[in-house]
């Protein structure tokens, strides 16, 4: 592998060996790859070895460039692409756990992850021990039992922007010979490198910043070669959440501009967070780039910039938050984040509704919280839209 820097890898990485060499990676819209002879077929089937393509449910040349490029950007050994972020997390849980096992997870996670761990894994006989104050390292240590199979953290978290101490959690996990799994969706490798802080496995909802324009539902697991090969040979074959070649191609296009976009996302978010923090109708703003954020010092240590996700709590009632969202014109009201457009979401009634009132409270998500994924528009227009909406309450 050539020793390129991040932005060079984002453009040129993982093209070695591709014949003929091309500028845009070809879309191999084929799910089977004829074998030279029976031995070739047997090897391809048995090995899941790189370069021996077999069947589109577990390998494809276009998807493979995306996988290798993402692994390079994360500084990991290998990656496997999945049809969504949720299926990436499911593959990891399925790999490490069997009936009777446990996992220990921060409760500051995306709502879908919460439901997967709480309800989905429970159905498979796996118990989750939630850490309701993920900054309390003692609570993580206490929650680990003989049945624990991995520790899980999302940092920063959606939507409460909790910043977890990845190095400290990796040390705790390794002290018990357990892997630490980190969801790096919100930062992407352009802003945060969990492997350099001791993480063992990284999961992504590539649907977000890696895709960048709300076109491709996608995900990935990045980790050691043995893990990725086991996922490719095992659950990817019998569960089948494969990424389509076209979505991999779209991802490769978007990832060419990843760090440029993440820088602009971050500076726009900082401008909006600073504006909101000074607004008399705003009770609090969660953005790790602000000095007032409890994870600010840690964020500065482990993130190059703070990405585009922020949330704020309005003074007043649920109805005020509703009025603000309904009044916004430029901000797109949707359940998504990490796209070029500014997106506004009401987590308590959509992305995190499945937590229910008690767990929402524990996870720090009041009904007056508004989540924003700050886009790439002119920051003055982003601020003008919320200024107008806040003036209506
Ligand atoms: C942090 C995080 N992880 C995982 C997911 C799930 O990803 P997907 O929607 O691609 O399945 C999401 C979705 O919003 C997310 O925000």
CSV table of C-alpha atoms and ligand atoms in Angstrom, one decimal:
chain,number,residue,atom,x,y,z
A,1,UNK,CA,0.0,0.0,0.0
A,2,UNK,CA,1.4,3.4,-1.0
A,3,UNK,CA,2.1,5.8,1.9
A,4,UNK,CA,-0.2,8.6,0.8
A,5,UNK,CA,-1.8,11.2,3.0
A,6,UNK,CA,-5.5,11.3,3.7
A,7,UNK,CA,-6.7,13.5,0.8
A,8,UNK,CA,-4.6,11.7,-1.7
A,9,UNK,CA,-5.9,8.3,-0.6
A,10,UNK,CA,-9.4,9.6,-0.8
A,11,UNK,CA,-8.8,10.2,-4.5
A,12,UNK,CA,-6.4,7.5,-5.6
A,13,UNK,CA,-6.5,4.8,-2.9
A,14,UNK,CA,-7.2,1.2,-3.6
A,15,UNK,CA,-6.9,1.4,-7.4
A,16,UNK,CA,-3.7,-0.7,-7.6
A,17,UNK,CA,-4.2,-3.7,-9.9
A,18,UNK,CA,-7.3,-2.4,-11.5
A,19,UNK,CA,-7.0,-3.1,-15.3
A,20,UNK,CA,-7.4,-1.0,-17.3
A,21,UNK,CA,-6.5,1.8,-14.9
A,22,UNK,CA,-9.3,4.4,-14.9
A,23,UNK,CA,-10.1,7.8,-13.4
A,24,UNK,CA,-13.6,6.9,-12.3
A,25,UNK,CA,-13.9,3.4,-10.9
A,26,UNK,CA,-16.0,1.3,-13.2
A,27,UNK,CA,-19.4,0.0,-12.0
A,28,UNK,CA,-19.3,-3.8,-12.1
A,29,UNK,CA,-23.0,-4.3,-12.3
A,30,UNK,CA,-22.6,-8.1,-12.2
A,31,UNK,CA,-23.2,-10.4,-9.3
A,32,UNK,CA,-21.5,-13.5,-10.6
A,33,UNK,CA,-17.9,-13.9,-11.9
A,34,UNK,CA,-17.2,-16.9,-14.2
A,35,UNK,CA,-14.6,-19.3,-12.9
A,36,UNK,CA,-11.6,-20.6,-15.1
A,37,UNK,CA,-12.2,-24.1,-13.8
A,38,UNK,CA,-13.6,-26.1,-11.0
A,39,UNK,CA,-10.6,-25.5,-8.7
A,40,UNK,CA,-10.9,-21.7,-9.2
A,41,UNK,CA,-14.6,-21.9,-8.2
A,42,UNK,CA,-13.8,-24.0,-5.2
A,43,UNK,CA,-11.0,-21.7,-4.1
A,44,UNK,CA,-13.2,-18.6,-4.6
A,45,UNK,CA,-16.0,-20.2,-2.6
A,46,UNK,CA,-13.9,-21.5,0.2
A,47,UNK,CA,-11.6,-18.7,0.8
A,48,UNK,CA,-13.4,-15.3,0.5
A,49,UNK,CA,-9.9,-14.3,-0.5
A,50,UNK,CA,-9.3,-10.8,-2.0
A,51,UNK,CA,-9.3,-10.9,-5.8
A,52,UNK,CA,-11.1,-14.2,-6.0
A,53,UNK,CA,-14.6,-12.9,-6.8
A,54,UNK,CA,-17.4,-15.4,-6.3
A,55,UNK,CA,-20.9,-14.0,-5.9
A,56,UNK,CA,-22.3,-10.5,-5.4
A,57,UNK,CA,-23.7,-11.1,-2.0
A,58,UNK,CA,-20.2,-11.1,-0.5
A,59,UNK,CA,-17.9,-9.6,-3.1
A,60,UNK,CA,-17.9,-7.2,-6.1
A,61,UNK,CA,-15.0,-5.3,-7.7
A,62,UNK,CA,-16.6,-1.8,-7.4
A,63,UNK,CA,-17.6,-2.5,-3.8
A,64,UNK,CA,-14.1,-3.8,-3.1
A,65,UNK,CA,-12.5,-0.4,-4.0
A,66,UNK,CA,-14.9,1.3,-1.6
A,67,UNK,CA,-14.0,-1.2,1.1
A,68,UNK,CA,-10.3,-0.9,0.6
A,69,UNK,CA,-10.4,2.9,0.4
A,70,UNK,CA,-12.4,3.2,3.6
A,71,UNK,CA,-10.0,0.9,5.4
A,72,UNK,CA,-7.1,3.0,4.2
A,73,UNK,CA,-8.7,6.2,5.3
A,74,UNK,CA,-9.5,4.7,8.8
A,75,UNK,CA,-6.0,3.3,9.1
A,76,UNK,CA,-7.5,-0.2,9.4
A,77,UNK,CA,-6.5,-3.5,7.8
A,78,UNK,CA,-9.7,-4.3,5.9
A,79,UNK,CA,-13.4,-3.4,5.6
A,80,UNK,CA,-16.6,-5.0,4.5
A,81,UNK,CA,-19.4,-2.8,3.0
A,82,UNK,CA,-23.0,-3.3,4.1
A,83,UNK,CA,-26.4,-2.3,2.8
A,84,UNK,CA,-26.9,0.1,5.8
A,85,UNK,CA,-25.3,1.3,9.0
A,86,UNK,CA,-27.7,-0.9,10.9
A,87,UNK,CA,-26.7,-4.0,9.1
A,88,UNK,CA,-23.0,-3.2,9.8
A,89,UNK,CA,-23.8,-3.0,13.6
A,90,UNK,CA,-25.9,-6.2,13.3
A,91,UNK,CA,-23.1,-8.1,11.6
A,92,UNK,CA,-20.7,-7.1,14.4
A,93,UNK,CA,-23.1,-8.1,17.2
A,94,UNK,CA,-23.9,-11.4,15.4
A,95,UNK,CA,-20.2,-12.2,15.0
A,96,UNK,CA,-19.2,-11.6,18.6
A,97,UNK,CA,-22.3,-12.9,20.5
A,98,UNK,CA,-24.3,-16.0,21.0
A,99,UNK,CA,-27.3,-16.9,23.2
A,100,UNK,CA,-26.5,-16.0,26.9
A,101,UNK,CA,-23.8,-13.4,26.0
A,102,UNK,CA,-23.8,-9.8,27.0
A,103,UNK,CA,-22.6,-6.5,25.6
A,104,UNK,CA,-21.9,-3.2,27.4
A,105,UNK,CA,-23.0,-0.1,25.6
A,106,UNK,CA,-23.3,3.6,26.1
A,107,UNK,CA,-26.9,4.6,26.1
A,108,UNK,CA,-26.0,7.7,23.9
A,109,UNK,CA,-26.5,5.9,20.6
A,110,UNK,CA,-28.7,6.3,17.5
A,111,UNK,CA,-32.3,5.2,18.2
A,112,UNK,CA,-32.0,2.3,15.7
A,113,UNK,CA,-28.9,1.0,17.5
A,114,UNK,CA,-30.7,1.3,20.8
A,115,UNK,CA,-33.6,-0.8,19.6
A,116,UNK,CA,-31.3,-3.3,17.9
A,117,UNK,CA,-29.4,-3.9,21.2
A,118,UNK,CA,-32.5,-3.7,23.5
A,119,UNK,CA,-35.1,-5.6,21.5
A,120,UNK,CA,-33.3,-7.2,18.5
A,121,UNK,CA,-30.4,-8.8,20.4
A,122,UNK,CA,-32.7,-9.7,23.3
A,123,UNK,CA,-34.7,-11.8,20.9
A,124,UNK,CA,-31.5,-13.6,20.0
A,125,UNK,CA,-30.8,-14.2,23.7
A,126,UNK,CA,-28.1,-11.5,24.1
A,127,UNK,CA,-28.4,-8.9,26.9
A,128,UNK,CA,-27.3,-5.3,26.8
A,129,UNK,CA,-26.0,-3.5,29.9
A,130,UNK,CA,-26.6,0.2,29.3
A,131,UNK,CA,-24.2,2.8,30.6
A,132,UNK,CA,-26.4,5.8,31.4
A,133,UNK,CA,-23.4,8.1,32.2
A,134,UNK,CA,-20.9,7.1,29.6
A,135,UNK,CA,-18.3,9.5,31.0
A,136,UNK,CA,-18.2,7.4,34.2
A,137,UNK,CA,-15.4,5.0,33.5
A,138,UNK,CA,-16.1,3.1,36.7
A,139,UNK,CA,-19.6,2.3,35.5
A,140,UNK,CA,-18.1,0.7,32.4
A,141,UNK,CA,-15.8,-1.5,34.5
A,142,UNK,CA,-18.6,-2.5,36.8
A,143,UNK,CA,-20.9,-3.5,34.0
A,144,UNK,CA,-18.4,-6.0,32.4
A,145,UNK,CA,-19.1,-9.6,33.4
A,146,UNK,CA,-17.7,-13.0,32.3
A,147,UNK,CA,-20.5,-13.0,29.6
A,148,UNK,CA,-19.5,-9.6,28.0
A,149,UNK,CA,-18.4,-10.0,24.4
A,150,UNK,CA,-17.7,-6.3,23.4
A,151,UNK,CA,-18.0,-2.7,24.5
A,152,UNK,CA,-19.8,-0.3,22.2
A,153,UNK,CA,-19.7,3.4,21.9
A,154,UNK,CA,-20.8,6.1,19.5
A,155,UNK,CA,-18.7,9.3,19.7
A,156,UNK,CA,-19.8,11.9,19.3
A,157,UNK,CA,-23.3,10.6,19.8
A,158,UNK,CA,-26.5,11.3,17.9
A,159,UNK,CA,-28.3,13.5,19.0
A,160,UNK,CA,-26.9,14.5,22.4
A,161,UNK,CA,-23.3,14.9,21.2
A,162,UNK,CA,-21.7,13.0,24.0
A,163,UNK,CA,-18.0,12.7,23.5
A,164,UNK,CA,-16.6,9.4,24.8
A,165,UNK,CA,-13.1,8.9,25.9
A,166,UNK,CA,-12.1,6.3,23.3
A,167,UNK,CA,-8.6,5.7,24.6
A,168,UNK,CA,-9.8,5.1,28.2
A,169,UNK,CA,-12.6,2.8,27.0
A,170,UNK,CA,-10.2,0.8,24.8
A,171,UNK,CA,-7.9,0.4,27.9
A,172,UNK,CA,-10.8,-0.9,29.9
A,173,UNK,CA,-11.9,-3.3,27.2
A,174,UNK,CA,-8.4,-4.6,26.6
A,175,UNK,CA,-7.9,-5.1,30.3
A,176,UNK,CA,-10.6,-7.7,30.1
A,177,UNK,CA,-9.4,-9.0,26.6
A,178,UNK,CA,-12.5,-7.6,25.0
A,179,UNK,CA,-12.8,-5.5,21.8
A,180,UNK,CA,-14.0,-1.9,21.7
A,181,UNK,CA,-16.4,-1.2,18.9
A,182,UNK,CA,-16.7,2.5,17.9
A,183,UNK,CA,-19.4,4.1,15.7
A,184,UNK,CA,-17.4,6.7,13.8
A,185,UNK,CA,-20.3,7.9,11.7
A,186,UNK,CA,-20.5,11.5,12.9
A,187,UNK,CA,-16.8,12.3,12.5
A,188,UNK,CA,-15.7,10.0,9.7
A,189,UNK,CA,-12.0,9.3,9.4
A,190,UNK,CA,-11.5,12.8,8.1
A,191,UNK,CA,-12.0,14.1,11.7
A,192,UNK,CA,-11.4,11.2,14.0
A,193,UNK,CA,-9.2,8.0,13.9
A,194,UNK,CA,-10.6,5.6,16.5
A,195,UNK,CA,-7.9,2.9,15.7
A,196,UNK,CA,-5.2,5.3,16.7
A,197,UNK,CA,-6.9,5.5,20.1
A,198,UNK,CA,-7.1,1.8,20.6
A,199,UNK,CA,-10.5,0.9,19.1
A,200,UNK,CA,-10.6,-2.6,17.6
A,201,UNK,CA,-13.6,-2.3,15.3
A,202,UNK,CA,-15.2,0.7,13.6
A,203,UNK,CA,-18.7,0.8,12.2
A,204,UNK,CA,-20.2,3.3,9.9
A,205,UNK,CA,-23.5,4.5,8.6
A,206,UNK,CA,-21.9,5.4,5.3
A,207,UNK,CA,-25.4,6.8,4.4
A,208,UNK,CA,-24.3,10.0,6.2
A,209,UNK,CA,-21.2,12.0,5.5
A,210,UNK,CA,-19.4,9.4,3.5
A,211,UNK,CA,-22.3,9.5,1.0
A,212,UNK,CA,-22.8,13.2,1.8
A,213,UNK,CA,-25.9,13.9,-0.3
A,214,UNK,CA,-28.6,11.5,0.9
A,215,UNK,CA,-28.3,9.2,-2.1
A,216,UNK,CA,-27.0,5.9,-0.9
A,217,UNK,CA,-28.1,3.8,2.1
A,218,UNK,CA,-24.9,2.1,3.1
A,219,UNK,CA,-22.7,1.0,5.9
A,220,UNK,CA,-19.3,-0.6,6.7
A,221,UNK,CA,-17.3,-2.5,9.3
A,222,UNK,CA,-13.6,-1.8,9.5
A,223,UNK,CA,-11.2,-4.0,11.4
A,224,UNK,CA,-8.6,-6.7,11.4
A,225,UNK,CA,-8.3,-8.9,8.2
A,226,UNK,CA,-9.4,-12.0,10.1
A,227,UNK,CA,-12.6,-10.3,11.4
A,228,UNK,CA,-13.5,-9.0,8.0
A,229,UNK,CA,-12.9,-12.3,6.3
A,230,UNK,CA,-15.0,-14.0,9.0
A,231,UNK,CA,-17.9,-11.6,8.4
A,232,UNK,CA,-17.6,-12.1,4.6
A,233,UNK,CA,-17.5,-15.8,4.8
A,234,UNK,CA,-20.1,-16.1,7.5
A,235,UNK,CA,-23.0,-13.7,8.2
A,236,UNK,CA,-22.6,-11.7,5.0
A,237,UNK,CA,-23.3,-14.9,3.1
A,238,UNK,CA,-26.2,-16.2,5.2
A,239,UNK,CA,-27.8,-12.8,6.2
A,240,UNK,CA,-26.9,-11.0,2.9
A,241,UNK,CA,-26.9,-7.3,3.7
A,242,UNK,CA,-24.6,-6.5,0.8
A,243,UNK,CA,-23.9,-3.0,-0.7
A,244,UNK,CA,-24.9,-2.6,-4.3
A,245,UNK,CA,-22.1,-1.7,-6.8
A,246,UNK,CA,-24.0,1.5,-7.8
A,247,UNK,CA,-24.1,2.7,-4.2
A,248,UNK,CA,-20.4,1.9,-3.8
A,249,UNK,CA,-19.7,3.9,-6.9
A,250,UNK,CA,-21.7,6.9,-5.6
A,251,UNK,CA,-19.8,6.6,-2.3
A,252,UNK,CA,-16.5,6.6,-4.0
A,253,UNK,CA,-17.4,9.8,-5.8
A,254,UNK,CA,-18.5,11.6,-2.6
A,255,UNK,CA,-15.5,10.4,-0.6
A,256,UNK,CA,-13.2,12.2,-3.0
A,257,UNK,CA,-14.3,15.5,-1.3
A,258,UNK,CA,-14.7,14.1,2.2
A,259,UNK,CA,-12.3,16.2,4.2
A,260,UNK,CA,-13.2,19.4,2.3
A,261,UNK,CA,-16.8,18.8,3.2
A,262,UNK,CA,-16.1,17.9,6.8
A,263,UNK,CA,-14.1,21.1,7.3
A,264,UNK,CA,-16.9,23.2,5.9
A,265,UNK,CA,-19.6,21.3,7.8
A,266,UNK,CA,-17.6,21.9,11.0
A,267,UNK,CA,-17.0,25.6,10.4
A,268,UNK,CA,-20.7,26.2,9.5
A,269,UNK,CA,-21.8,24.2,12.6
A,270,UNK,CA,-19.5,26.2,14.8
A,271,UNK,CA,-21.0,29.5,13.5
A,272,UNK,CA,-24.5,28.2,14.1
A,273,UNK,CA,-23.7,26.8,17.5
A,274,UNK,CA,-22.1,30.1,18.6
A,275,UNK,CA,-25.2,32.1,17.3
A,276,UNK,CA,-27.6,29.7,19.1
A,277,UNK,CA,-25.7,29.8,22.3
A,278,UNK,CA,-26.2,33.6,22.5
A,279,UNK,CA,-29.9,33.5,21.7
A,280,UNK,CA,-32.3,34.4,24.5
A,281,UNK,CA,-34.9,31.8,23.5
A,282,UNK,CA,-32.4,28.9,23.5
A,283,UNK,CA,-31.9,27.1,26.8
A,284,UNK,CA,-28.8,25.1,25.8
A,285,UNK,CA,-26.7,24.0,22.8
A,286,UNK,CA,-24.9,20.7,22.5
A,287,UNK,CA,-21.9,21.1,20.2
A,288,UNK,CA,-18.5,19.7,21.2
A,289,UNK,CA,-16.8,22.7,19.5
A,290,UNK,CA,-18.3,25.1,22.1
A,291,UNK,CA,-16.2,25.7,25.3
A,292,UNK,CA,-19.4,25.2,27.3
A,293,UNK,CA,-19.7,21.6,26.1
A,294,UNK,CA,-18.6,19.1,28.9
A,295,UNK,CA,-16.7,17.1,26.3
A,296,UNK,CA,-14.9,20.1,24.7
A,297,UNK,CA,-11.4,19.3,26.0
A,298,UNK,CA,-11.7,15.7,25.1
A,299,UNK,CA,-13.1,16.6,21.6
A,300,UNK,CA,-10.1,18.8,21.0
A,301,UNK,CA,-7.8,15.9,21.9
A,302,UNK,CA,-9.4,13.2,19.8
A,303,UNK,CA,-11.2,15.0,16.9
A,304,UNK,CA,-9.6,17.3,14.3
A,305,UNK,CA,-12.9,19.3,14.1
A,306,UNK,CA,-16.3,18.8,15.5
A,307,UNK,CA,-18.4,17.8,12.4
A,308,UNK,CA,-21.9,19.1,11.6
A,309,UNK,CA,-24.2,17.6,14.1
A,310,UNK,CA,-25.5,19.7,16.9
A,311,UNK,CA,-28.7,19.8,19.0
A,312,UNK,CA,-30.3,22.6,21.0
A,313,UNK,CA,-33.0,22.8,23.6
A,314,UNK,CA,-35.5,25.7,23.3
A,315,UNK,CA,-36.8,27.6,26.3
A,316,UNK,CA,-40.5,26.9,26.6
A,317,UNK,CA,-42.6,23.9,25.7
A,318,UNK,CA,-42.7,21.1,23.1
A,319,UNK,CA,-45.1,23.2,21.0
A,320,UNK,CA,-42.4,25.9,20.7
A,321,UNK,CA,-40.0,23.4,19.2
A,322,UNK,CA,-42.7,22.2,16.8
A,323,UNK,CA,-43.4,25.8,15.7
A,324,UNK,CA,-39.7,26.4,15.1
A,325,UNK,CA,-39.4,23.3,12.9
A,326,UNK,CA,-42.6,24.0,11.0
A,327,UNK,CA,-41.5,27.6,10.4
A,328,UNK,CA,-38.1,26.9,8.9
A,329,UNK,CA,-37.8,27.3,5.2
A,330,UNK,CA,-34.3,26.6,4.1
A,331,UNK,CA,-33.5,23.8,6.6
A,332,UNK,CA,-34.9,20.5,5.3
A,333,UNK,CA,-37.1,18.7,7.8
A,334,UNK,CA,-36.2,15.0,7.6
A,335,UNK,CA,-34.8,12.1,9.6
A,336,UNK,CA,-31.3,12.2,8.2
A,337,UNK,CA,-27.9,13.8,8.8
A,338,UNK,CA,-24.5,14.3,7.2
A,339,UNK,CA,-25.7,15.7,3.9
A,340,UNK,CA,-24.7,18.8,2.0
A,341,UNK,CA,-28.1,20.4,2.9
A,342,UNK,CA,-29.0,21.5,6.4
A,343,UNK,CA,-31.3,19.0,8.0
A,344,UNK,CA,-33.5,19.6,11.0
A,345,UNK,CA,-35.0,16.7,13.0
A,346,UNK,CA,-37.1,16.3,16.1
A,347,UNK,CA,-35.4,13.3,17.7
A,348,UNK,CA,-38.0,12.6,20.5
A,349,UNK,CA,-40.8,12.0,18.0
A,350,UNK,CA,-38.8,10.3,15.2
A,351,UNK,CA,-35.3,8.9,15.3
A,352,UNK,CA,-35.3,8.2,19.0
A,353,UNK,CA,-39.1,7.7,19.7
A,354,UNK,CA,-38.6,4.0,20.3
A,355,UNK,CA,-36.7,4.8,23.5
A,356,UNK,CA,-39.9,5.9,25.2
A,357,UNK,CA,-40.2,8.7,27.7
A,358,UNK,CA,-38.1,7.2,30.5
A,359,UNK,CA,-35.1,6.1,28.3
A,360,UNK,CA,-35.3,9.4,26.4
A,361,UNK,CA,-34.9,11.3,29.7
A,362,UNK,CA,-32.0,9.1,30.7
A,363,UNK,CA,-30.4,9.7,27.3
A,364,UNK,CA,-30.8,13.4,27.7
A,365,UNK,CA,-33.3,13.9,24.9
A,366,UNK,CA,-36.1,16.2,26.0
A,367,UNK,CA,-39.2,16.9,23.7
A,368,UNK,CA,-37.9,20.5,23.4
A,369,UNK,CA,-34.6,19.3,21.7
A,370,UNK,CA,-34.1,20.1,18.0
A,371,UNK,CA,-31.3,18.3,16.1
A,372,UNK,CA,-29.5,20.0,13.3
A,373,UNK,CA,-27.1,18.5,10.8
A,374,UNK,CA,-25.5,21.7,9.5
A,375,UNK,CA,-25.1,21.7,5.7
A,376,UNK,CA,-22.7,23.3,3.3
A,377,UNK,CA,-24.9,26.3,2.5
A,378,UNK,CA,-23.7,29.9,3.2
A,379,UNK,CA,-23.6,30.1,7.0
A,380,UNK,CA,-25.4,33.5,6.9
A,381,UNK,CA,-28.4,31.9,5.2
A,382,UNK,CA,-28.4,29.0,7.6
A,383,UNK,CA,-28.5,31.5,10.6
A,384,UNK,CA,-31.1,33.8,8.9
A,385,UNK,CA,-33.5,30.9,8.6
A,386,UNK,CA,-33.4,29.9,12.3
A,387,UNK,CA,-33.4,33.6,13.4
A,388,UNK,CA,-36.7,34.0,11.6
A,389,UNK,CA,-38.2,30.8,13.1
A,390,UNK,CA,-37.0,31.7,16.6
A,391,UNK,CA,-38.7,35.1,16.3
A,392,UNK,CA,-42.1,33.4,15.9
A,393,UNK,CA,-42.1,31.9,19.4
B,1,LIG,C1,-24.6,7.3,14.5
B,1,LIG,C2,-25.4,6.4,13.6
B,1,LIG,N1,-25.1,5.1,13.5
B,1,LIG,C3,-25.8,4.2,12.7
B,1,LIG,C4,-27.0,4.7,12.0
B,1,LIG,C5,-27.7,3.7,11.2
B,1,LIG,O1,-27.4,3.9,9.9
B,1,LIG,P1,-28.3,3.6,8.6
B,1,LIG,O2,-29.4,4.6,8.6
B,1,LIG,O3,-27.4,3.7,7.4
B,1,LIG,O4,-28.8,2.2,8.7
B,1,LIG,C6,-27.3,6.0,12.1
B,1,LIG,C7,-28.5,6.5,11.4
B,1,LIG,O5,-29.0,7.6,11.6
B,1,LIG,C8,-26.5,6.9,12.9
B,1,LIG,O6,-26.9,8.2,13.1
